Amino acid sequence: MNIVDIQSQIVSLPFDMGGPPATFAGKAWTHLDILLVRVETDEGLVGWGEAFGHAGIGATRAALDGIVAPLVLGRSSGDIAALTRSVLHATHLLGRNGPFVFAYSGIETALWDLAGKRAGQPVARLLGGVRERLPAYASLLAYHDPALVRRNVEAACAAGYRHIKLHEVTEEAVAAGAEVARAHGAALMVDVNCAWSVPAALRMADAFAPHDLTWFEEPVWPPEDAHGLAQVRARGIPIAAGENTAGLFGFKALIEAGAIDVAQPSVTKIGGIGEMLRVITLCEAHGVRAAPHSPYFGPGLVATMHVIAARVEDPLVEVLWLDMEANPFDPWIRAENGHVRLPPGPGLGCDPDPDVLDRYRVGGIVRTA
Ligand SMILES: [Mg+2]
């Protein structure tokens, strides 16, 4: 079961978010780019993973093709925890939270896909779970316009979602979303992506208090200010964070500081499924809810679904509220009536459609063999 071939490729999928596209690093964000990792073993089995990309996808790919793939080539694909220890130790001086860990996350996820395929079982079953359908929340991108927030919350509720998350930073926009969500009996969360200093976050927590948020996500800059988060949490609003937290020990620091009610490990960033499981166990020991970060549309989302199905008592899967032209992992990455379904096949259960990969691939395939 040794690893004999690792391939990376990027697919770029056009989408419509129900409003003018957001900008990131000066560019309009109109395509979802997914960095796919394909790992093949000497048994002829193939596993798929996803490494965190967004605007930094080129950096992750350079880390993957240049350093991480050569480190795992020839190693046993079945000894996942030992391989994780070895690769993350070998790259720790290059960053404990960034392109190298993101790159390894894609490979690690592919190793679980391989483990499931070898056993003839879905990953969720390997982890001890049998749930096949999970509630999802609609994660709306930022509109910065109360009318567009209202319209998209209305549409998400009509599509069957009972949990909605906004990425809005003004009281006016949050109030607009809250009014519509309340009318439909939907829960509302607000994510501000580390927008504020602690004093500003305290003011906004007070401003948002009347809207009865299920959670207030990443209110404080920088994300590692655990004590600042704890100060905001003391205002009584449940705090969620973790998509920018490095591994098990990053979460340990957040929990020990009393900073979070909801932990959000991200499978494509944190080191893959194994590290997610370690974080979930830590959360269980401290009464912290796990609600993984998963604004993904490939193996990152599907792997998160398997972990949640098996290991999260109060499941809620993050699905970005946008409409993609096509996706190589259709239909499994799309929610229906506010729920996602797990593919029933072994491993992650959904290999990509090669025709869709060919149609939307940008650049070539890089092979390490
Ligand atoms: Mg977030």
Short mmCIF file of C-alpha atoms and ligand atoms in Angstrom, two decimals:
data_model
loop_
_atom_site.label_atom_id
_atom_site.label_comp_id
_atom_site.label_asym_id
_atom_site.label_seq_id
_atom_site.Cartn_x
_atom_site.Cartn_y
_atom_site.Cartn_z
CA MET A 1 0.00 0.00 0.00
CA ASN A 2 2.93 2.33 -0.67
CA ILE A 3 2.38 5.71 -2.29
CA VAL A 4 3.74 5.65 -5.85
CA ASP A 5 2.17 8.70 -7.53
CA ILE A 6 0.89 12.09 -6.34
CA GLN A 7 -0.79 14.57 -8.69
CA SER A 8 -1.98 18.13 -8.17
CA GLN A 9 -4.38 20.10 -10.32
CA ILE A 10 -6.59 23.17 -9.99
CA VAL A 11 -10.16 23.36 -11.24
CA SER A 12 -11.75 26.78 -11.50
CA LEU A 13 -15.57 26.75 -11.31
CA PRO A 14 -17.65 29.83 -12.21
CA PHE A 15 -20.32 30.77 -9.66
CA ASP A 16 -23.09 33.27 -8.95
CA MET A 17 -23.50 34.47 -5.34
CA GLY A 18 -26.79 36.35 -5.74
CA GLY A 19 -25.16 39.80 -5.79
CA PRO A 20 -22.08 41.60 -7.08
CA PRO A 21 -18.94 39.46 -6.64
CA ALA A 22 -16.77 40.06 -3.59
CA THR A 23 -13.20 41.22 -4.17
CA PHE A 24 -10.14 39.57 -2.68
CA ALA A 25 -6.54 40.76 -3.13
CA GLY A 26 -7.84 43.33 -5.63
CA LYS A 27 -9.61 40.82 -7.88
CA ALA A 28 -13.29 40.07 -8.34
CA TRP A 29 -14.07 36.66 -6.88
CA THR A 30 -16.11 34.95 -9.60
CA HIS A 31 -14.60 31.44 -9.71
CA LEU A 32 -14.14 28.82 -7.02
CA ASP A 33 -10.67 27.37 -7.35
CA ILE A 34 -10.14 23.91 -5.89
CA LEU A 35 -6.67 22.40 -5.41
CA LEU A 36 -7.18 18.67 -5.89
CA VAL A 37 -4.69 16.09 -4.73
CA ARG A 38 -4.71 12.59 -6.23
CA VAL A 39 -2.72 9.89 -4.45
CA GLU A 40 -2.13 6.46 -6.00
CA THR A 41 -0.69 3.38 -4.31
CA ASP A 42 1.14 0.34 -5.62
CA GLU A 43 -2.13 -1.64 -5.19
CA GLY A 44 -3.60 0.56 -7.96
CA LEU A 45 -5.95 2.35 -5.54
CA VAL A 46 -6.56 6.09 -5.98
CA GLY A 47 -7.56 8.54 -3.25
CA TRP A 48 -8.62 12.19 -3.57
CA GLY A 49 -8.07 15.13 -1.24
CA GLU A 50 -8.34 18.92 -1.25
CA ALA A 51 -5.77 21.39 0.04
CA PHE A 52 -6.78 24.93 1.10
CA GLY A 53 -6.54 27.40 -1.69
CA HIS A 54 -8.61 30.60 -2.07
CA ALA A 55 -6.36 33.47 -3.16
CA GLY A 56 -3.31 31.59 -1.87
CA ILE A 57 -3.85 28.48 -3.95
CA GLY A 58 -0.58 28.95 -5.88
CA ALA A 59 1.43 29.05 -2.65
CA THR A 60 -0.18 25.83 -1.39
CA ARG A 61 0.45 24.14 -4.70
CA ALA A 62 4.12 25.16 -4.65
CA ALA A 63 4.44 23.70 -1.13
CA LEU A 64 2.69 20.52 -2.26
CA ASP A 65 4.58 19.88 -5.48
CA GLY A 66 7.95 21.13 -4.25
CA ILE A 67 8.22 19.77 -0.70
CA VAL A 68 5.28 17.78 0.69
CA ALA A 69 4.64 15.35 -2.19
CA PRO A 70 8.33 14.30 -2.39
CA LEU A 71 8.27 13.73 1.41
CA VAL A 72 5.36 11.26 1.21
CA LEU A 73 6.32 9.45 -2.00
CA GLY A 74 7.23 5.83 -1.27
CA ARG A 75 5.70 5.90 2.24
CA SER A 76 2.92 3.57 3.42
CA SER A 77 -0.51 5.07 2.76
CA GLY A 78 -2.01 3.10 5.67
CA ASP A 79 0.12 4.48 8.50
CA ILE A 80 -1.68 7.83 8.53
CA ALA A 81 -0.93 9.14 12.04
CA ALA A 82 2.77 8.28 11.76
CA LEU A 83 3.01 9.93 8.34
CA THR A 84 1.32 13.05 9.73
CA ARG A 85 3.83 13.23 12.60
CA SER A 86 6.73 12.75 10.22
CA VAL A 87 5.66 15.27 7.51
CA LEU A 88 4.54 17.98 9.94
CA HIS A 89 7.76 17.61 11.90
CA ALA A 90 9.83 17.80 8.72
CA THR A 91 8.06 21.03 7.64
CA HIS A 92 7.44 22.73 11.00
CA LEU A 93 10.18 25.29 10.51
CA LEU A 94 8.40 26.39 7.30
CA GLY A 95 5.20 27.22 9.20
CA ARG A 96 2.79 25.47 11.53
CA ASN A 97 -0.23 27.08 9.90
CA GLY A 98 0.03 27.87 6.21
CA PRO A 99 0.81 26.37 2.79
CA PHE A 100 2.76 23.34 4.02
CA VAL A 101 0.10 22.20 6.49
CA PHE A 102 -2.62 23.01 3.91
CA ALA A 103 -0.78 20.90 1.32
CA TYR A 104 -0.41 17.97 3.70
CA SER A 105 -4.13 18.28 4.61
CA GLY A 106 -4.98 17.41 1.00
CA ILE A 107 -2.74 14.35 1.03
CA GLU A 108 -3.99 13.17 4.45
CA THR A 109 -7.60 13.37 3.30
CA ALA A 110 -6.70 11.29 0.24
CA LEU A 111 -5.13 8.68 2.57
CA TRP A 112 -8.49 8.32 4.39
CA ASP A 113 -10.22 7.97 1.02
CA LEU A 114 -7.73 5.18 0.26
CA ALA A 115 -8.25 3.56 3.68
CA GLY A 116 -12.02 3.45 3.09
CA LYS A 117 -11.64 2.10 -0.43
CA ARG A 118 -9.26 -0.59 0.80
CA ALA A 119 -11.76 -1.60 3.52
CA GLY A 120 -14.78 -1.31 1.21
CA GLN A 121 -16.39 1.13 3.69
CA PRO A 122 -17.33 4.82 3.70
CA VAL A 123 -14.98 6.92 5.85
CA ALA A 124 -17.88 7.73 8.21
CA ARG A 125 -18.31 4.00 8.90
CA LEU A 126 -14.58 3.58 9.54
CA LEU A 127 -15.00 6.32 12.15
CA GLY A 128 -17.97 4.59 13.74
CA GLY A 129 -20.91 6.49 12.23
CA VAL A 130 -23.91 5.54 10.15
CA ARG A 131 -25.77 8.83 9.61
CA GLU A 132 -26.37 9.52 5.92
CA ARG A 133 -28.18 12.86 5.92
CA LEU A 134 -27.07 15.94 7.83
CA PRO A 135 -28.53 19.41 8.37
CA ALA A 136 -26.57 22.16 6.63
CA TYR A 137 -26.36 25.89 7.10
CA ALA A 138 -26.32 28.40 4.28
CA SER A 139 -23.15 30.45 4.59
CA LEU A 140 -23.88 33.68 2.71
CA LEU A 141 -20.96 35.65 1.27
CA ALA A 142 -20.66 39.37 2.07
CA TYR A 143 -23.14 41.65 0.27
CA HIS A 144 -22.57 44.89 2.24
CA ASP A 145 -26.13 45.82 1.29
CA PRO A 146 -29.11 45.21 3.60
CA ALA A 147 -31.50 44.75 0.63
CA LEU A 148 -29.32 42.01 -0.87
CA VAL A 149 -28.91 40.40 2.56
CA ARG A 150 -32.68 40.37 2.96
CA ARG A 151 -33.21 38.89 -0.51
CA ASN A 152 -30.62 36.14 -0.08
CA VAL A 153 -31.73 35.17 3.45
CA GLU A 154 -35.27 34.92 2.07
CA ALA A 155 -34.04 32.71 -0.79
CA ALA A 156 -31.99 30.47 1.53
CA CYS A 157 -34.99 29.99 3.84
CA ALA A 158 -37.15 29.19 0.80
CA ALA A 159 -34.53 26.60 -0.24
CA GLY A 160 -35.12 24.79 3.05
CA TYR A 161 -32.26 26.05 5.25
CA ARG A 162 -33.07 26.49 8.93
CA HIS A 163 -29.66 27.92 9.80
CA ILE A 164 -28.18 30.93 8.01
CA LYS A 165 -24.79 32.59 8.45
CA LEU A 166 -24.04 36.13 7.35
CA HIS A 167 -20.64 37.64 6.58
CA GLU A 168 -21.76 41.20 7.32
CA VAL A 169 -20.09 43.75 9.59
CA THR A 170 -22.77 46.41 10.07
CA GLU A 171 -25.65 46.41 12.52
CA GLU A 172 -27.97 47.49 9.70
CA ALA A 173 -27.15 44.48 7.48
CA VAL A 174 -27.31 42.02 10.39
CA ALA A 175 -30.66 43.47 11.52
CA ALA A 176 -32.02 43.04 7.97
CA GLY A 177 -30.96 39.38 7.87
CA ALA A 178 -32.19 38.73 11.41
CA GLU A 179 -35.65 40.07 10.65
CA VAL A 180 -36.11 37.70 7.67
CA ALA A 181 -34.57 34.71 9.49
CA ARG A 182 -36.84 35.29 12.49
CA ALA A 183 -39.92 35.41 10.25
CA HIS A 184 -38.98 31.93 8.94
CA GLY A 185 -37.99 30.50 12.32
CA ALA A 186 -34.37 30.14 11.13
CA ALA A 187 -31.33 30.47 13.38
CA LEU A 188 -28.79 33.17 12.50
CA MET A 189 -25.02 33.29 12.85
CA VAL A 190 -22.69 36.20 12.01
CA ASP A 191 -19.08 35.80 10.86
CA VAL A 192 -16.93 38.94 10.61
CA ASN A 193 -13.57 37.27 9.77
CA CYS A 194 -11.50 38.91 12.53
CA ALA A 195 -12.68 42.44 11.71
CA TRP A 196 -12.14 44.28 15.00
CA SER A 197 -9.98 45.22 17.94
CA VAL A 198 -11.30 43.95 21.28
CA PRO A 199 -12.99 47.28 22.26
CA ALA A 200 -14.69 47.51 18.84
CA ALA A 201 -15.76 43.85 19.02
CA LEU A 202 -17.26 44.48 22.48
CA ARG A 203 -19.30 47.38 21.06
CA MET A 204 -20.51 45.23 18.15
CA ALA A 205 -21.39 42.31 20.47
CA ASP A 206 -23.65 44.73 22.35
CA ALA A 207 -25.12 46.02 19.08
CA PHE A 208 -25.85 42.47 17.86
CA ALA A 209 -27.23 41.29 21.24
CA PRO A 210 -30.93 41.91 20.35
CA HIS A 211 -30.64 39.60 17.31
CA ASP A 212 -30.25 36.43 19.37
CA LEU A 213 -27.33 35.05 17.35
CA THR A 214 -26.62 31.32 17.54
CA TRP A 215 -22.96 32.30 17.31
CA PHE A 216 -20.72 35.30 16.65
CA GLU A 217 -17.72 34.13 14.60
CA GLU A 218 -14.17 35.48 14.75
CA PRO A 219 -15.00 38.96 16.08
CA VAL A 220 -11.40 39.78 17.11
CA TRP A 221 -8.18 40.64 15.31
CA PRO A 222 -5.80 38.83 15.44
CA PRO A 223 -7.37 35.35 15.54
CA GLU A 224 -4.80 34.10 18.06
CA ASP A 225 -5.91 36.68 20.66
CA ALA A 226 -7.64 34.06 22.79
CA HIS A 227 -7.99 36.36 25.81
CA GLY A 228 -9.53 39.09 23.66
CA LEU A 229 -12.08 36.59 22.36
CA ALA A 230 -12.80 35.51 25.94
CA GLN A 231 -13.55 39.15 26.83
CA VAL A 232 -16.10 39.36 24.02
CA ARG A 233 -17.58 35.99 25.02
CA ALA A 234 -18.12 37.35 28.54
CA ARG A 235 -20.77 39.67 27.05
CA GLY A 236 -22.95 36.55 26.78
CA ILE A 237 -22.95 35.96 23.03
CA PRO A 238 -21.70 32.47 21.99
CA ILE A 239 -18.33 32.74 20.24
CA ALA A 240 -17.21 30.54 17.33
CA ALA A 241 -13.65 30.40 15.97
CA GLY A 242 -10.99 28.05 14.73
CA GLU A 243 -10.71 28.18 10.93
CA ASN A 244 -7.41 30.06 11.39
CA THR A 245 -6.24 28.06 14.39
CA ALA A 246 -3.17 25.85 14.12
CA GLY A 247 -3.89 22.27 15.06
CA LEU A 248 -4.78 20.59 18.33
CA PHE A 249 -2.61 22.88 20.46
CA GLY A 250 -4.11 26.01 18.91
CA PHE A 251 -7.54 24.78 19.99
CA LYS A 252 -6.20 23.83 23.41
CA ALA A 253 -5.11 27.47 23.88
CA LEU A 254 -8.52 28.81 22.80
CA ILE A 255 -10.38 26.42 25.10
CA GLU A 256 -8.10 27.00 28.08
CA ALA A 257 -8.60 30.76 27.70
CA GLY A 258 -12.37 30.27 27.84
CA ALA A 259 -12.54 31.88 24.39
CA ILE A 260 -15.00 29.70 22.45
CA ASP A 261 -18.35 27.97 22.63
CA VAL A 262 -18.05 26.56 19.10
CA ALA A 263 -14.84 25.15 17.57
CA GLN A 264 -14.41 25.33 13.81
CA PRO A 265 -11.50 23.15 12.64
CA SER A 266 -11.05 23.20 8.87
CA VAL A 267 -10.10 19.90 7.25
CA THR A 268 -8.20 21.40 4.28
CA LYS A 269 -6.12 23.64 6.55
CA ILE A 270 -5.49 21.91 9.86
CA GLY A 271 -3.70 18.75 8.70
CA GLY A 272 -6.64 16.67 7.46
CA ILE A 273 -9.15 14.29 9.02
CA GLY A 274 -6.86 12.95 11.77
CA GLU A 275 -6.20 16.39 13.27
CA MET A 276 -9.94 17.23 13.01
CA LEU A 277 -10.70 14.12 15.05
CA ARG A 278 -8.14 15.09 17.70
CA VAL A 279 -9.73 18.56 17.97
CA ILE A 280 -13.24 17.10 18.21
CA THR A 281 -12.15 14.80 21.04
CA LEU A 282 -10.63 17.76 22.88
CA CYS A 283 -13.90 19.67 22.44
CA GLU A 284 -15.88 16.75 23.85
CA ALA A 285 -13.72 16.79 26.96
CA HIS A 286 -14.48 20.49 27.51
CA GLY A 287 -18.13 20.84 26.58
CA VAL A 288 -17.32 22.83 23.44
CA ARG A 289 -19.47 22.30 20.36
CA ALA A 290 -17.68 21.33 17.13
CA ALA A 291 -19.02 22.94 13.95
CA PRO A 292 -16.26 22.47 11.35
CA HIS A 293 -15.41 25.16 8.80
CA SER A 294 -16.18 23.85 5.31
CA PRO A 295 -16.77 26.49 2.62
CA TYR A 296 -15.55 23.92 0.11
CA PHE A 297 -16.99 22.13 -2.89
CA GLY A 298 -14.73 19.12 -3.28
CA PRO A 299 -13.15 16.46 -1.07
CA GLY A 300 -12.82 19.10 1.70
CA LEU A 301 -16.60 19.33 2.04
CA VAL A 302 -17.23 15.59 1.62
CA ALA A 303 -14.52 14.67 4.17
CA THR A 304 -16.08 17.15 6.63
CA MET A 305 -19.48 15.50 6.09
CA HIS A 306 -18.02 12.06 6.91
CA VAL A 307 -16.37 13.34 10.10
CA ILE A 308 -19.49 15.19 11.24
CA ALA A 309 -21.70 12.17 10.48
CA ALA A 310 -19.55 9.94 12.66
CA ARG A 311 -18.29 12.19 15.41
CA VAL A 312 -20.37 15.35 15.98
CA GLU A 313 -23.33 15.00 18.31
CA ASP A 314 -25.13 18.12 17.11
CA PRO A 315 -24.34 18.10 13.37
CA LEU A 316 -24.39 21.21 11.20
CA VAL A 317 -22.51 21.36 7.89
CA GLU A 318 -21.36 24.68 6.41
CA VAL A 319 -22.35 25.05 2.75
CA LEU A 320 -21.58 28.27 0.89
CA TRP A 321 -24.67 29.96 -0.52
CA LEU A 322 -23.79 30.22 -4.21
CA ASP A 323 -24.69 28.59 -7.46
CA MET A 324 -21.95 26.80 -9.39
CA GLU A 325 -22.09 26.25 -13.14
CA ALA A 326 -20.80 22.67 -12.69
CA ASN A 327 -18.72 20.65 -10.25
CA PRO A 328 -16.73 17.41 -10.71
CA PHE A 329 -18.17 16.13 -7.39
CA ASP A 330 -21.84 16.67 -8.28
CA PRO A 331 -24.33 15.97 -6.83
CA TRP A 332 -22.74 15.31 -3.42
CA ILE A 333 -21.48 18.82 -2.80
CA ARG A 334 -24.95 20.37 -3.17
CA ALA A 335 -27.44 20.72 -0.33
CA GLU A 336 -31.07 19.85 -0.89
CA ASN A 337 -33.85 21.16 1.31
CA GLY A 338 -31.22 22.39 3.79
CA HIS A 339 -29.49 19.01 4.10
CA VAL A 340 -26.50 17.22 2.58
CA ARG A 341 -26.30 13.49 1.90
CA LEU A 342 -23.22 11.34 2.29
CA PRO A 343 -22.17 9.39 -0.78
CA PRO A 344 -22.72 5.69 0.00
CA GLY A 345 -19.57 4.34 -1.72
CA PRO A 346 -16.31 3.34 -0.04
CA GLY A 347 -13.82 6.01 1.07
CA LEU A 348 -15.12 9.54 0.56
CA GLY A 349 -17.49 7.93 -1.94
CA CYS A 350 -17.22 10.38 -4.81
CA ASP A 351 -14.36 10.37 -7.28
CA PRO A 352 -14.40 13.40 -9.59
CA ASP A 353 -16.01 13.31 -13.02
CA PRO A 354 -12.99 13.31 -15.42
CA ASP A 355 -14.88 15.24 -18.14
CA VAL A 356 -15.69 18.06 -15.71
CA LEU A 357 -12.07 18.11 -14.52
CA ASP A 358 -10.88 18.43 -18.13
CA ARG A 359 -13.36 21.21 -18.87
CA TYR A 360 -12.51 23.41 -15.86
CA ARG A 361 -8.84 22.60 -15.17
CA VAL A 362 -6.52 25.62 -15.27
CA GLY A 363 -2.86 24.91 -15.92
CA GLY A 364 -1.66 21.34 -16.14
CA ILE A 365 -1.39 18.37 -13.84
CA VAL A 366 1.85 18.20 -11.84
CA ARG A 367 2.97 14.68 -11.08
CA THR A 368 5.38 13.46 -8.38
CA ALA A 369 6.29 9.84 -9.01
MG MG B 1 -15.56 31.94 9.14
#
